[in-house]
mmCIF file of C-alpha atoms and ligand atoms in Angstrom:
data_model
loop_
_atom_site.group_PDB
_atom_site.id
_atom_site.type_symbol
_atom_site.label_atom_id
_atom_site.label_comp_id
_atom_site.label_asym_id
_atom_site.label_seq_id
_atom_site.Cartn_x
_atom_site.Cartn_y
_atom_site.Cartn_z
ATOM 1 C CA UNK A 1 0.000 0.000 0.000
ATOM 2 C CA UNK A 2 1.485 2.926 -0.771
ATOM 3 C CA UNK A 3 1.503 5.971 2.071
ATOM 4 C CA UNK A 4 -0.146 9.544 0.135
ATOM 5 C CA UNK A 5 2.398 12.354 0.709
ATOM 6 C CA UNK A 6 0.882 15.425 1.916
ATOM 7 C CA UNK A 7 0.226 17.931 -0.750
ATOM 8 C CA UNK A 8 1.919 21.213 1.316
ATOM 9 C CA UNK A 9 -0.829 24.325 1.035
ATOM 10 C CA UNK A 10 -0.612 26.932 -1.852
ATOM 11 C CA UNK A 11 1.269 29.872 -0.866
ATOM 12 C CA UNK A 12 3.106 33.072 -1.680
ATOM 13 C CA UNK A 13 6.560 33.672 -0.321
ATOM 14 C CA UNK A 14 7.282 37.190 0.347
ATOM 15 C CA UNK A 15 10.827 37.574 2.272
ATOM 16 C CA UNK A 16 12.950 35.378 0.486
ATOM 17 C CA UNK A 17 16.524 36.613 -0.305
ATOM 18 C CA UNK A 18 18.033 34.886 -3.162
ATOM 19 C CA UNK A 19 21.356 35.065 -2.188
ATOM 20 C CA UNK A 20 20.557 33.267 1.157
ATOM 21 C CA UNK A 21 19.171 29.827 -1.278
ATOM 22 C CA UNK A 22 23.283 28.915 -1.993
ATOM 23 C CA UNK A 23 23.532 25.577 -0.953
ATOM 24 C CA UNK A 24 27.131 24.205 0.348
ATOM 25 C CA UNK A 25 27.300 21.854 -2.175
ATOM 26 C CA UNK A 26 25.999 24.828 -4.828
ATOM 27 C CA UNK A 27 28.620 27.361 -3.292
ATOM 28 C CA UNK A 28 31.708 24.161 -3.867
ATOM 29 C CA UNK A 29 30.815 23.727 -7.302
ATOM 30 C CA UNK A 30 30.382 27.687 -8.299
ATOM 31 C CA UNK A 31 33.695 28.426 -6.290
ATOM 32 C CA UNK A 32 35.537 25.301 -8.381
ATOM 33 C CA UNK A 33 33.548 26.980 -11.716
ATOM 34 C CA UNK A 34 34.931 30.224 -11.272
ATOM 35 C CA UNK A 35 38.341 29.466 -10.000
ATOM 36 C CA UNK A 36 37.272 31.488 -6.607
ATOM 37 C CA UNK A 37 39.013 30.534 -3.603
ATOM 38 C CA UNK A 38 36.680 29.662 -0.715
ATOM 39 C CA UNK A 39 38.065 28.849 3.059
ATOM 40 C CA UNK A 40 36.220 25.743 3.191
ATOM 41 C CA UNK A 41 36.891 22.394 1.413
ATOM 42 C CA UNK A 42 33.165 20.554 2.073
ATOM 43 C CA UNK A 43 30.174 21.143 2.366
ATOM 44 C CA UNK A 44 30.030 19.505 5.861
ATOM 45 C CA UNK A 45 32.933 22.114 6.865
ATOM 46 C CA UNK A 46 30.732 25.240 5.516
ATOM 47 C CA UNK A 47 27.070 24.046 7.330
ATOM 48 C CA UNK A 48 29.449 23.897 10.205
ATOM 49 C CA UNK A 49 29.605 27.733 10.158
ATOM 50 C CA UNK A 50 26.131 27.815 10.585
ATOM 51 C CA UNK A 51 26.113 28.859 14.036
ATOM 52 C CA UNK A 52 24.965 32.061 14.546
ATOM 53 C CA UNK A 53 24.688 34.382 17.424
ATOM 54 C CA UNK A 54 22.892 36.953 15.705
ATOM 55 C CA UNK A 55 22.162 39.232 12.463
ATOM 56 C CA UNK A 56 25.925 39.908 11.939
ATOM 57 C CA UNK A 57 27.737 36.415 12.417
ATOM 58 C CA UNK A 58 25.292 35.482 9.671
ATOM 59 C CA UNK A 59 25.601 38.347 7.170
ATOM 60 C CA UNK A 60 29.523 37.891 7.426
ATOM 61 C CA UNK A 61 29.125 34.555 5.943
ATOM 62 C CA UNK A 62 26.671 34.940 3.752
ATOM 63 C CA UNK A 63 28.275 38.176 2.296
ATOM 64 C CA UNK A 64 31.572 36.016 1.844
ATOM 65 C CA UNK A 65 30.067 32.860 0.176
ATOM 66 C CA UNK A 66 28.344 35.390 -2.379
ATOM 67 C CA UNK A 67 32.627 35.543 -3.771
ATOM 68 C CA UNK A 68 31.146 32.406 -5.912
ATOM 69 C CA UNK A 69 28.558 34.119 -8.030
ATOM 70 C CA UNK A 70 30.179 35.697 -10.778
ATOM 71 C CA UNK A 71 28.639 35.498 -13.759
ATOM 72 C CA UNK A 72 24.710 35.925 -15.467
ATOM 73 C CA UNK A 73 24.457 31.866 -15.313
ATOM 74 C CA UNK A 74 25.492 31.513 -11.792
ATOM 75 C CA UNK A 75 22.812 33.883 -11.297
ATOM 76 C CA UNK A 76 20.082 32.182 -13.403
ATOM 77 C CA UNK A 77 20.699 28.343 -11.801
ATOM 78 C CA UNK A 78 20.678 29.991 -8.741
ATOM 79 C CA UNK A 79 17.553 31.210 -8.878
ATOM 80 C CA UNK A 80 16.382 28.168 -10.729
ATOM 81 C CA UNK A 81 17.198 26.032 -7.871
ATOM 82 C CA UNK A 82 15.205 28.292 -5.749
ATOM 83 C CA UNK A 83 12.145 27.974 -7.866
ATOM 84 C CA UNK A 84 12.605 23.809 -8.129
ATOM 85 C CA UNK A 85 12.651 23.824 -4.123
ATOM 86 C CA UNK A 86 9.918 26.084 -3.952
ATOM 87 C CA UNK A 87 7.505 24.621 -6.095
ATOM 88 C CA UNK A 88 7.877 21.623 -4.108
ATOM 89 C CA UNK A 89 7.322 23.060 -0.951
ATOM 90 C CA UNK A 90 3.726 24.631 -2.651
ATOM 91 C CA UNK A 91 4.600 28.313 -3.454
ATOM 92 C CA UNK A 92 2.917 29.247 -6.727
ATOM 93 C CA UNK A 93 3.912 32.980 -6.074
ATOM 94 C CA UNK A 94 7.524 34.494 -5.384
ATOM 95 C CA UNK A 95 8.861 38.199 -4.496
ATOM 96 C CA UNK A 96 11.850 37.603 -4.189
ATOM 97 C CA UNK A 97 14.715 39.759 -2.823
ATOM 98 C CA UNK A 98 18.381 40.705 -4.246
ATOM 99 C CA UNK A 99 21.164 42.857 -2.704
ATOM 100 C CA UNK A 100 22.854 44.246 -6.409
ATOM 101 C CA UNK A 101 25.436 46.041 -3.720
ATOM 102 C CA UNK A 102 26.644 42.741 -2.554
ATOM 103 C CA UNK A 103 27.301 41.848 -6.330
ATOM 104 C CA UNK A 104 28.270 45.226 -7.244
ATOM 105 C CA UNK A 105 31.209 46.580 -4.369
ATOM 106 C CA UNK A 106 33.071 43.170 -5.537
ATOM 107 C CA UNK A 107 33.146 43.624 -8.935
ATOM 108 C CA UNK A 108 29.968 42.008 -10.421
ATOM 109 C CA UNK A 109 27.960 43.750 -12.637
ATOM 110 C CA UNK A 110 24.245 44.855 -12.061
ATOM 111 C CA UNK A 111 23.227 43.449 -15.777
ATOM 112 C CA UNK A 112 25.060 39.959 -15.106
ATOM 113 C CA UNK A 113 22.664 40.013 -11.638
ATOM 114 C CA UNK A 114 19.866 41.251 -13.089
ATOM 115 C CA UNK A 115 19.370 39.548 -16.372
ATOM 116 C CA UNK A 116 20.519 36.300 -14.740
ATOM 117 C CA UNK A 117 17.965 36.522 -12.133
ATOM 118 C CA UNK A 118 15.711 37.714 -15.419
ATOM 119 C CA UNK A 119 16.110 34.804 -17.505
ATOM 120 C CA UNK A 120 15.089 31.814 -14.233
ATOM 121 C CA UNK A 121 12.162 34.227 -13.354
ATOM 122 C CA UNK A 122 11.129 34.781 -17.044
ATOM 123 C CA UNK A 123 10.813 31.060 -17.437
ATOM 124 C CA UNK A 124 9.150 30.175 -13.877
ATOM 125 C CA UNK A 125 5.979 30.157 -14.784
ATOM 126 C CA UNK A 126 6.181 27.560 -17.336
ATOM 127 C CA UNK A 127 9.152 25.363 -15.805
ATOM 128 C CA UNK A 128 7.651 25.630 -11.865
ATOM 129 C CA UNK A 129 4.391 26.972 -12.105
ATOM 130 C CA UNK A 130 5.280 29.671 -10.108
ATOM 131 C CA UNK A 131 4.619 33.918 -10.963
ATOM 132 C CA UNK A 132 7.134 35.999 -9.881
ATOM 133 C CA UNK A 133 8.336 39.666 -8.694
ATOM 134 C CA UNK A 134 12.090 40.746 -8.115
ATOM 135 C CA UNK A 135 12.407 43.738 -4.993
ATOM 136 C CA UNK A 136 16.102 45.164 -5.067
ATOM 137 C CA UNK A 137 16.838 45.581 -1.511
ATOM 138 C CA UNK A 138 19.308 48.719 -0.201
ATOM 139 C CA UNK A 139 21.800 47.944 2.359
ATOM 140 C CA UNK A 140 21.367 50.276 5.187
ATOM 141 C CA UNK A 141 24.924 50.008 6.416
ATOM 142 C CA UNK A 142 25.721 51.622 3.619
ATOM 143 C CA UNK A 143 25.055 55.707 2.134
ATOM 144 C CA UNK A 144 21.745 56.562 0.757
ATOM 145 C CA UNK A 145 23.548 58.181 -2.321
ATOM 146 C CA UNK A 146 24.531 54.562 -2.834
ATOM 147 C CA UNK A 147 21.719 53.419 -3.094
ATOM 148 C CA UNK A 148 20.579 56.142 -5.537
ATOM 149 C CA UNK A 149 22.790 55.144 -7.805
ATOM 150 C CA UNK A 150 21.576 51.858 -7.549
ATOM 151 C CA UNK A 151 18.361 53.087 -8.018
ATOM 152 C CA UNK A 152 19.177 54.837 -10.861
ATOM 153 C CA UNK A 153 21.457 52.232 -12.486
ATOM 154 C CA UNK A 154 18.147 49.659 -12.320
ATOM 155 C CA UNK A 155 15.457 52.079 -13.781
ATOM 156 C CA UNK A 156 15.745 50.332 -17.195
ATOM 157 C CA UNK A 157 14.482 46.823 -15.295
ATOM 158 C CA UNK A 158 11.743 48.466 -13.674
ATOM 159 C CA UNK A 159 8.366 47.381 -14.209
ATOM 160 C CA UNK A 160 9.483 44.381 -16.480
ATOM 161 C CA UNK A 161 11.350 42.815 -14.023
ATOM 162 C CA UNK A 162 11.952 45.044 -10.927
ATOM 163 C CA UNK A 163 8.613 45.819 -9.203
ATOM 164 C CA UNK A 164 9.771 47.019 -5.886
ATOM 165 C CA UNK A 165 12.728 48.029 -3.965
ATOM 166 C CA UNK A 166 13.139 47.142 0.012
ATOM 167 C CA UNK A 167 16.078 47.693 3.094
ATOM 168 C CA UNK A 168 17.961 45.120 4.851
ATOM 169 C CA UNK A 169 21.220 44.370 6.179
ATOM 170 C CA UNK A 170 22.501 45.455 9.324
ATOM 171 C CA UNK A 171 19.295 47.007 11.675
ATOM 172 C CA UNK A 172 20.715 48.151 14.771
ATOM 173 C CA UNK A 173 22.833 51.118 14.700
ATOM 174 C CA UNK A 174 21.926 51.809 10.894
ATOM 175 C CA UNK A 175 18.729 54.089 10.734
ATOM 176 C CA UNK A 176 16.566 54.096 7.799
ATOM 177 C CA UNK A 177 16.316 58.191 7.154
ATOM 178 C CA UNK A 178 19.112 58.288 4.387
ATOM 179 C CA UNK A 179 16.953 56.207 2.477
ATOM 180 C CA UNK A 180 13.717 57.993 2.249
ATOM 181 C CA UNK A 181 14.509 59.712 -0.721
ATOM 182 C CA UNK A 182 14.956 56.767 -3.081
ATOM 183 C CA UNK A 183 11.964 55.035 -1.480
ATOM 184 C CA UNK A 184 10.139 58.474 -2.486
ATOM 185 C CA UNK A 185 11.947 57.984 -5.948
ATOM 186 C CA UNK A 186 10.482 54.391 -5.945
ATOM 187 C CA UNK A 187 6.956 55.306 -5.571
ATOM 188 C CA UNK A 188 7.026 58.265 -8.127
ATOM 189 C CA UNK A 189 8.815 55.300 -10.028
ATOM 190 C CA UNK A 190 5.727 53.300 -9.724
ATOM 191 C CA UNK A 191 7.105 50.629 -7.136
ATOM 192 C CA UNK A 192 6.447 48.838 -4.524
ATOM 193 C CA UNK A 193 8.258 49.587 -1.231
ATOM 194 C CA UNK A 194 9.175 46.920 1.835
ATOM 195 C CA UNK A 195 11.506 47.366 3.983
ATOM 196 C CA UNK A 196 13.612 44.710 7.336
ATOM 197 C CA UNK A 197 12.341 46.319 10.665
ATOM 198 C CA UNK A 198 11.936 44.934 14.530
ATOM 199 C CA UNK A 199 14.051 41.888 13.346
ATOM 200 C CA UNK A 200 16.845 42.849 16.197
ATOM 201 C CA UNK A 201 15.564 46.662 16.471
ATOM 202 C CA UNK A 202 12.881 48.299 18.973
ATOM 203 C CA UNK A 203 9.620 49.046 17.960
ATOM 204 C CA UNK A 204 11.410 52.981 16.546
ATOM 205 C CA UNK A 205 12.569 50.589 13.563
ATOM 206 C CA UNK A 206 9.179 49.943 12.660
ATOM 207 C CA UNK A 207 8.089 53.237 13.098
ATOM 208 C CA UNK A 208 10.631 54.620 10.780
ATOM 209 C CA UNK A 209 10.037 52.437 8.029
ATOM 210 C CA UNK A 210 6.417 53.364 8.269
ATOM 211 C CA UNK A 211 6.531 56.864 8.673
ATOM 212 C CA UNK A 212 9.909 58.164 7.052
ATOM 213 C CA UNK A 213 10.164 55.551 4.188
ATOM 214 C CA UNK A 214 6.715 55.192 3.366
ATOM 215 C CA UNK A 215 6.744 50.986 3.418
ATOM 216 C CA UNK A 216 4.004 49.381 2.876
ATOM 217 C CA UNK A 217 5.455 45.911 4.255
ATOM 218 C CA UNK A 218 7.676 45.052 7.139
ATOM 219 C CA UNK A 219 9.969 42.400 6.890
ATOM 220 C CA UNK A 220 9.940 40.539 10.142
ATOM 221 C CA UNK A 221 8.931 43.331 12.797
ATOM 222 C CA UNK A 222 8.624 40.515 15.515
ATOM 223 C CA UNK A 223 9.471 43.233 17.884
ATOM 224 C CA UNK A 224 6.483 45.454 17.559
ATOM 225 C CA UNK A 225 4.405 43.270 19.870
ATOM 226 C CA UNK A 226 6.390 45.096 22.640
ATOM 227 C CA UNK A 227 4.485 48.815 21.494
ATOM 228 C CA UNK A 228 0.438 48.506 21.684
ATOM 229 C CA UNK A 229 0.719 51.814 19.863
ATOM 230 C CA UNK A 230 2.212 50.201 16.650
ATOM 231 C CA UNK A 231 0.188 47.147 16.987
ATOM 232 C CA UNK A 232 -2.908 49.358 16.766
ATOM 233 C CA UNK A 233 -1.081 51.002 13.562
ATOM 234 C CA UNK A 234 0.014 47.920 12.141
ATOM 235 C CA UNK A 235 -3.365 45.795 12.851
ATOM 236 C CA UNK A 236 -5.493 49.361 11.341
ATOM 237 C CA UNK A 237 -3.618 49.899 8.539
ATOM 238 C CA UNK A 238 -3.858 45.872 7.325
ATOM 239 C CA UNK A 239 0.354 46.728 7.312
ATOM 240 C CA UNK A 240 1.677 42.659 6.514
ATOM 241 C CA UNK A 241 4.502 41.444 8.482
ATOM 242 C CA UNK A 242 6.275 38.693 7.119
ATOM 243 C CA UNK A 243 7.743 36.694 9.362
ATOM 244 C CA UNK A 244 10.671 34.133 9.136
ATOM 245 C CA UNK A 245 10.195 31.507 12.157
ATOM 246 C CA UNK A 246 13.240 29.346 11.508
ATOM 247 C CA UNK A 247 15.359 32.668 10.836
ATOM 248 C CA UNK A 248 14.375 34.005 14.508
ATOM 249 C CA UNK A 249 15.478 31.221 16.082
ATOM 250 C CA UNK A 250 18.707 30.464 14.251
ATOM 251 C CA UNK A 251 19.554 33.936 14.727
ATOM 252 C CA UNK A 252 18.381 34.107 18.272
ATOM 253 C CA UNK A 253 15.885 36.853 18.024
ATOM 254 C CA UNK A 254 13.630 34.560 19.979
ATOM 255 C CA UNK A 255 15.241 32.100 22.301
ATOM 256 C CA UNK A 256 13.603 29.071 20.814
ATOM 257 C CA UNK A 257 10.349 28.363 18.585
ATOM 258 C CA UNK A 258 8.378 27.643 21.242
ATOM 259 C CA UNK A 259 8.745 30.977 22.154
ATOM 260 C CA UNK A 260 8.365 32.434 19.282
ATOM 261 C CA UNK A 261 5.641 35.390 19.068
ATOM 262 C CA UNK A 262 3.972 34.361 15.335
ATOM 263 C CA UNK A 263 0.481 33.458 18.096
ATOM 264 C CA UNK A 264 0.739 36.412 19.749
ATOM 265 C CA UNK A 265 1.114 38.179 16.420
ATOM 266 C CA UNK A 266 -2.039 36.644 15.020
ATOM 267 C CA UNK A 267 -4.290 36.992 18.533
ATOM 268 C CA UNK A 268 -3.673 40.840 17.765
ATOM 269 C CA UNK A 269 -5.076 40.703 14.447
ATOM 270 C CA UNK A 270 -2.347 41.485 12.639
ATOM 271 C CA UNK A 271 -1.279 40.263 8.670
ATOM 272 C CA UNK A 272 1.004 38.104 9.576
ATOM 273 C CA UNK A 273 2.796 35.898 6.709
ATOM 274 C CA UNK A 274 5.272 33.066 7.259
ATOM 275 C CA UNK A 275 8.717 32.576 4.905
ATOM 276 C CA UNK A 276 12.301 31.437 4.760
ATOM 277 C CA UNK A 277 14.132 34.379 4.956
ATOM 278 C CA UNK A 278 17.386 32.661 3.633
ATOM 279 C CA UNK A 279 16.789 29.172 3.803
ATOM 280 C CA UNK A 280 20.041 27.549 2.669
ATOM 281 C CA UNK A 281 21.319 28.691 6.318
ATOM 282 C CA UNK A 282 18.285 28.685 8.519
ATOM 283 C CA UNK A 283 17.493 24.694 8.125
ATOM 284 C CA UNK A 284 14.450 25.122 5.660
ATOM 285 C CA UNK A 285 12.336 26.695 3.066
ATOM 286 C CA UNK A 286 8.666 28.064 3.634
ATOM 287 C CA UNK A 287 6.953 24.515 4.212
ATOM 288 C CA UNK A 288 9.725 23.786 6.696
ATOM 289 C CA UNK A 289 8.910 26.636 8.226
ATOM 290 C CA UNK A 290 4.960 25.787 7.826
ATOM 291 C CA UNK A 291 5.829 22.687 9.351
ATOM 292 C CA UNK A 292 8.018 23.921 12.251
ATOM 293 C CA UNK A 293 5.094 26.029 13.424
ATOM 294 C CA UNK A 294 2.624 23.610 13.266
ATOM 295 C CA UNK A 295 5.315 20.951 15.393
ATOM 296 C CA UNK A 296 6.340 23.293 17.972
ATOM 297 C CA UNK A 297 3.589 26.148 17.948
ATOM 298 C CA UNK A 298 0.625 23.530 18.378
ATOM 299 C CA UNK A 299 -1.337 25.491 15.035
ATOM 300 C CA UNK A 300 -4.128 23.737 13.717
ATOM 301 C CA UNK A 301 -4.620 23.597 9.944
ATOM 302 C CA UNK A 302 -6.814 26.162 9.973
ATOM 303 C CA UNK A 303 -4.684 28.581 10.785
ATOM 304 C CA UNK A 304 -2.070 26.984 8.443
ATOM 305 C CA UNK A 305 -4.417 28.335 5.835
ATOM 306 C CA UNK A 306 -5.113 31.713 7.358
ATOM 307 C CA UNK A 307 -1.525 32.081 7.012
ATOM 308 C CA UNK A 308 -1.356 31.235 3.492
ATOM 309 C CA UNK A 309 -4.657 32.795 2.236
ATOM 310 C CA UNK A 310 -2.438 35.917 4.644
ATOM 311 C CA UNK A 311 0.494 35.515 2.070
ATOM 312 C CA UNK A 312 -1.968 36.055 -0.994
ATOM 313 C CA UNK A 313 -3.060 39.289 0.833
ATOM 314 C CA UNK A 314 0.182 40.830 0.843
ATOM 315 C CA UNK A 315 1.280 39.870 -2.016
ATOM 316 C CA UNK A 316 1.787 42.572 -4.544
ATOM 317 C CA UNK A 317 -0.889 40.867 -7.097
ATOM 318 C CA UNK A 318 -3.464 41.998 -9.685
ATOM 319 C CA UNK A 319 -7.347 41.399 -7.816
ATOM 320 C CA UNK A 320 -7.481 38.283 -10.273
ATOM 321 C CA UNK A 321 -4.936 36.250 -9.510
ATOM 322 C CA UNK A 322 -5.160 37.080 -5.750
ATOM 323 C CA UNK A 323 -8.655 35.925 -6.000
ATOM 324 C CA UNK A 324 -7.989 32.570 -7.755
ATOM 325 C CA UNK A 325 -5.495 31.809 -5.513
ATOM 326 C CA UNK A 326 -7.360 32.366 -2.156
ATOM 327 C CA UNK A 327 -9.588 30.096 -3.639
ATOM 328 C CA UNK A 328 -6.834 26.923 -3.625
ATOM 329 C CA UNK A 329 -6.269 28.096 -0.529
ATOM 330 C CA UNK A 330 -9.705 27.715 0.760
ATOM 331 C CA UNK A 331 -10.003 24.141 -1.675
ATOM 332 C CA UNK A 332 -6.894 22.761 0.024
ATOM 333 C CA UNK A 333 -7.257 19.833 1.852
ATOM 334 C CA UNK A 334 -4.584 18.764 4.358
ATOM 335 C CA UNK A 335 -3.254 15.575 4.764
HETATM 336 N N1 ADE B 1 19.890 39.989 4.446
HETATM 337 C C1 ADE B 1 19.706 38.679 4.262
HETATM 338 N N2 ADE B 1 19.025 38.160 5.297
HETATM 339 C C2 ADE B 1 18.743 39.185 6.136
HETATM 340 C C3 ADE B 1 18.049 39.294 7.365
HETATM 341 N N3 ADE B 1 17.499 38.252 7.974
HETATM 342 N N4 ADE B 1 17.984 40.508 7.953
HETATM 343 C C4 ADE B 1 18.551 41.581 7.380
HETATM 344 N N5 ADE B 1 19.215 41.525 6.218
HETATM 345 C C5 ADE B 1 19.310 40.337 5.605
HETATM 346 ZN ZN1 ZN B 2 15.338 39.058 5.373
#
């Protein structure tokens, strides 16, 4: 008799960095491609590294493996490996996030990024069933006149390709102010604005994103439980949250997932969505994630699907194809 495999719930992931899908084994055979020199020999000796104590351990490894991604190919299988693993895990819709600074301050053009990424997302929909958007995130260690001339250097992808531009990096110490006017350049652009806030920061992150950069997600904002104020904002304004379980814990913004506020989140009405984050070093992609919260959260499958039908809410998608995918969402049955 053969056991049926459960058929993981339609969803749309929304905070999903596409630099954080290299695989070990993906990063060894890119570095051994391009002749780059990495400072580990196996893939056992680089998931070893994978012990975080916070935001920065892990963006110091994940900007260093990045050395392996060099040209428009690397860039297109990486993102078609994404898209495989995705499909499988039951995402039919993908806005997905790329830092061109990482690529560009070591050499790597913003065409070979861009029309790499291009050419996988052009062909998801037939090869993975999946629709796509591409958000260029600004780093905000670095100058807003940076990411200007980012801005500006990307303007012939937008629309076609680049629908919306978000902030990440380094939270703490780095505020978001410098970047208000591109975000203001982005919506007179016609694009769709996000931005990272209370992943490590106080609720003032959130705040600031809101009010000075005009975002109309938050990536993560786990922290604004701790000001009713915001909540009220956040739950009035329908303001989605997406929210990275697995990434909390392995970067010990919660202690452990157990702990983890996603209940509290959703008890105070707010739009809360669940994703990977960067799931080649946070142990799993969205329906691991799913899953985790399900294991250690107790959730019940219904609010498995509020969190999907959630993701199709905040997705940036035309009335239509939000409304035809609510309605797998509703149709699914769980195993
Ligand atoms: N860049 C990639 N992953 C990130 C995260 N979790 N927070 C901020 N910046 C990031
Ligand atoms: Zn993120």
């Amino acid at each position: 008799m053969t056991v049926p495999v459960p058929v993981p719930v339609p969803k749309a992931e929304l905070h999903l960095h596409i630099e954080g899908t290299l695989e070990p084994e993906a990063a060894l055979a890119l570095a051994a491609r391009n002749g780059v020199d990495l400072p580990f020999a196996s893939a056992e000796e680089i998931r070893a590294a994978y012990s975080f104590t916070d935001l920065g351990s892990f963006l110091d490894l994940y900007y260093a493996l990045m050395a392996v991604l060099r040209t428009e190919r690397d860039f297109t299988e990486l993102a078609d490996a994404y898209l495989a693993r995705a499909a499988a895990q039951g995402v039919r819709h993908a806005e997905i996030f790329v830092d061109p600074q990482a690529h560009l301050t070591r050499g790597v053009a913003l065409d070979t990024v861009l029309d790499g990424l291009g050419a996988a997302l052009a062909a998801a929909p037939e090869r993975h069933g999946i629709t796509t958007q591409l958000i260029i995130c600004f780093l905000r260690d670095r100058p807003g006149a940076e990411a200007l001339e980012v801005f500006e250097a990307a303007r012939p992808w937008f629309g076609t390709l680049v629908t919306g531009v978000g902030l990440d990096s380094t939270e703490v110490g780095c505020p978001a102010a410098p970047f208000a006017e591109v975000f203001g350049r982005a919506r007179d652009a016609g694009l769709r604005r996000v931005a990272h806030a209370g992943e490590e920061g106080p609720p003032p992150y959130v705040w600031e994103v809101l009010d000075v950069l005009g975002a109309e997600r938050v990536d993560h904002g786990i922290r604004s439980l701790e000001d009713p104020e915001l909540v009220a904002r956040l739950a009035r304004d329908r303001v989605p949250l997406t929210v990275c379980p697995l990434s909390n814990v392995r970067l010990r913004t919660v202690p452990d997932l157990a702990a983890h506020p996603l209940p509290r989140m959703l008890d105070a009405g707010l739009l809360v969505t669940v994703n990977s984050d960067d799931p080649s070093y946070f142990g799993g992609y969205v329906e691991d994630n799913f899953a985790a919260v399900r294991a250690e959260l107790g959730l019940d499958d219904e609010t498995l699907r509020l969190l999907a039908a959630n993701s199709f809410h905040a997705a940036f998608l035309p009335e239509d194809e939000r409304a035809a995918h609510l309605r797998a969402v509703a149709a699914h049955r769980f195993g």
